[in-house]
Amino acid sequence: MGRPVHFEIHATDPERLIRFYSELLGWSFTKWAGPMEYWVIATGPDTEPGINGGLVAKRGSAPLEGQAVNAFVCTVAVASLDSSLAALGPAGGHLALPKMGVPGVGWLAYVKDPDGNILGLLQADPAAA
């Protein structure tokens, strides 16, 4: 069973959204040391229910097929990204952004459900590149 493990906010102006979510919800942001412009979001103490997320600088200007995601995206842990992507079409969905490596984290793809809602699928793999 896949559970949400992460969400992402895609931002045209990351600093503006960092201020917004910090002031509105009290979230804290830490710049990631990885190879892309990315901030890790802590939404509350680890002792309370909930998930943490990330904020990423939006790539592109519009949510076109195969381009930038323009959304507040939840990501679900899957055992096998390849198996999940193979089941996507028969389930009525389609690929939004293809499989990509997130260094030190795993393999990620964005898919769309039958209504066009975007969902991240993440297979943990610290060796992903």
Coordinates of C-alpha atoms in Angstrom, one line a residue:
M1 CA 0.0 0.0 0.0
G2 CA 1.4 3.4 -1.0
R3 CA 1.4 6.2 1.7
P4 CA 2.2 9.8 1.1
V5 CA 5.8 10.4 2.2
H6 CA 6.6 13.8 0.8
F7 CA 5.1 16.8 -0.9
E8 CA 6.5 19.5 -3.1
I9 CA 5.7 23.1 -3.8
H10 CA 6.9 24.4 -7.1
A11 CA 7.7 28.1 -7.0
T12 CA 8.5 30.8 -9.5
D13 CA 9.9 32.9 -6.6
P14 CA 11.1 30.5 -3.9
E15 CA 12.0 33.2 -1.4
R16 CA 8.5 34.7 -1.6
L17 CA 6.9 31.3 -0.9
I18 CA 9.3 30.5 1.9
R19 CA 8.2 33.8 3.6
F20 CA 4.5 33.0 2.9
Y21 CA 4.5 29.4 4.3
S22 CA 6.8 30.4 7.2
E23 CA 4.5 33.2 8.3
L24 CA 1.2 31.5 7.6
L25 CA 2.0 28.0 8.9
G26 CA 5.2 28.3 10.9
W27 CA 7.0 25.9 8.6
S28 CA 10.8 25.9 8.5
F29 CA 12.9 25.7 5.4
T30 CA 16.5 24.4 5.0
K31 CA 18.4 24.8 1.7
W32 CA 19.3 21.3 0.4
A33 CA 23.0 20.6 -0.3
G34 CA 22.2 18.7 -3.4
P35 CA 22.8 19.6 -7.1
M36 CA 19.6 21.6 -7.6
E37 CA 17.9 24.6 -6.1
Y38 CA 15.7 22.9 -3.4
W39 CA 14.6 23.5 0.2
V40 CA 13.5 20.9 2.7
I41 CA 10.4 21.8 4.6
A42 CA 9.8 20.8 8.2
T43 CA 6.0 21.1 8.8
G44 CA 6.2 20.2 12.5
P45 CA 7.9 18.0 15.1
D46 CA 8.7 14.4 14.1
T47 CA 6.7 13.4 17.2
E48 CA 3.4 14.6 15.7
P49 CA 1.5 13.0 12.7
G50 CA 2.2 14.5 9.3
I51 CA 4.7 14.6 6.5
N52 CA 7.5 17.0 5.6
G53 CA 8.1 18.2 2.1
G54 CA 10.2 20.4 -0.2
L55 CA 10.1 23.6 -2.2
V56 CA 11.7 23.6 -5.6
A57 CA 12.3 26.4 -8.1
K58 CA 9.9 25.8 -11.0
R59 CA 11.4 24.8 -14.3
G60 CA 9.6 26.4 -17.1
S61 CA 6.7 28.8 -17.1
A62 CA 3.6 26.7 -17.7
P63 CA 2.3 23.2 -16.8
L64 CA 2.9 21.8 -20.3
E65 CA 3.2 18.1 -21.0
G66 CA 6.8 17.0 -20.1
Q67 CA 7.6 20.4 -18.6
A68 CA 7.3 22.1 -15.2
V69 CA 5.0 20.9 -12.6
N70 CA 2.7 23.7 -11.5
A71 CA 1.2 22.4 -8.3
F72 CA 1.4 21.4 -4.7
V73 CA 2.4 17.8 -5.3
C74 CA 2.2 14.8 -2.9
T75 CA 4.6 12.0 -3.4
V76 CA 3.9 8.4 -2.5
A77 CA 6.4 5.7 -1.7
V78 CA 6.3 2.7 -4.1
A79 CA 8.2 -0.6 -3.9
S80 CA 9.1 -0.5 -7.7
L81 CA 8.8 2.7 -9.8
D82 CA 9.0 0.7 -13.0
S83 CA 6.1 -1.6 -11.9
S84 CA 4.0 1.4 -10.9
L85 CA 4.6 3.1 -14.2
A86 CA 3.7 -0.1 -16.1
A87 CA 0.4 -0.2 -14.2
L88 CA -0.3 3.5 -14.8
G89 CA -2.0 3.3 -18.3
P90 CA -4.2 0.3 -17.5
A91 CA -5.3 2.2 -14.3
G92 CA -6.4 5.2 -16.4
G93 CA -3.5 7.6 -15.7
H94 CA -0.5 8.8 -17.8
L95 CA 3.0 10.1 -17.3
A96 CA 3.5 13.7 -16.6
L97 CA 7.3 13.8 -16.1
P98 CA 9.5 10.7 -16.7
K99 CA 11.6 8.7 -14.3
M100 CA 14.5 10.7 -12.9
G101 CA 17.2 10.1 -10.3
V102 CA 17.2 12.1 -7.1
P103 CA 20.8 11.7 -5.9
G104 CA 21.0 9.9 -2.6
V105 CA 17.2 9.6 -2.3
G106 CA 15.7 7.4 -5.1
W107 CA 13.9 7.3 -8.4
L108 CA 11.0 9.7 -9.0
A109 CA 8.4 10.2 -11.7
Y110 CA 5.3 12.4 -11.8
V111 CA 2.1 11.0 -13.1
K112 CA -1.4 12.3 -13.7
D113 CA -4.6 10.6 -12.5
P114 CA -7.7 10.4 -14.8
D115 CA -8.7 13.9 -13.8
G116 CA -5.2 15.4 -14.5
N117 CA -4.1 15.7 -10.9
I118 CA -0.4 15.2 -10.5
L119 CA 1.1 12.7 -8.1
G120 CA 4.8 11.9 -7.4
L121 CA 5.9 8.3 -7.2
L122 CA 9.1 7.6 -5.4
Q123 CA 11.1 4.4 -5.1
A124 CA 13.8 4.8 -2.4
D125 CA 17.3 4.0 -3.6
P126 CA 20.2 5.8 -2.0
A127 CA 22.4 4.8 -5.0
A128 CA 20.1 6.7 -7.5
A129 CA 21.9 9.3 -9.6

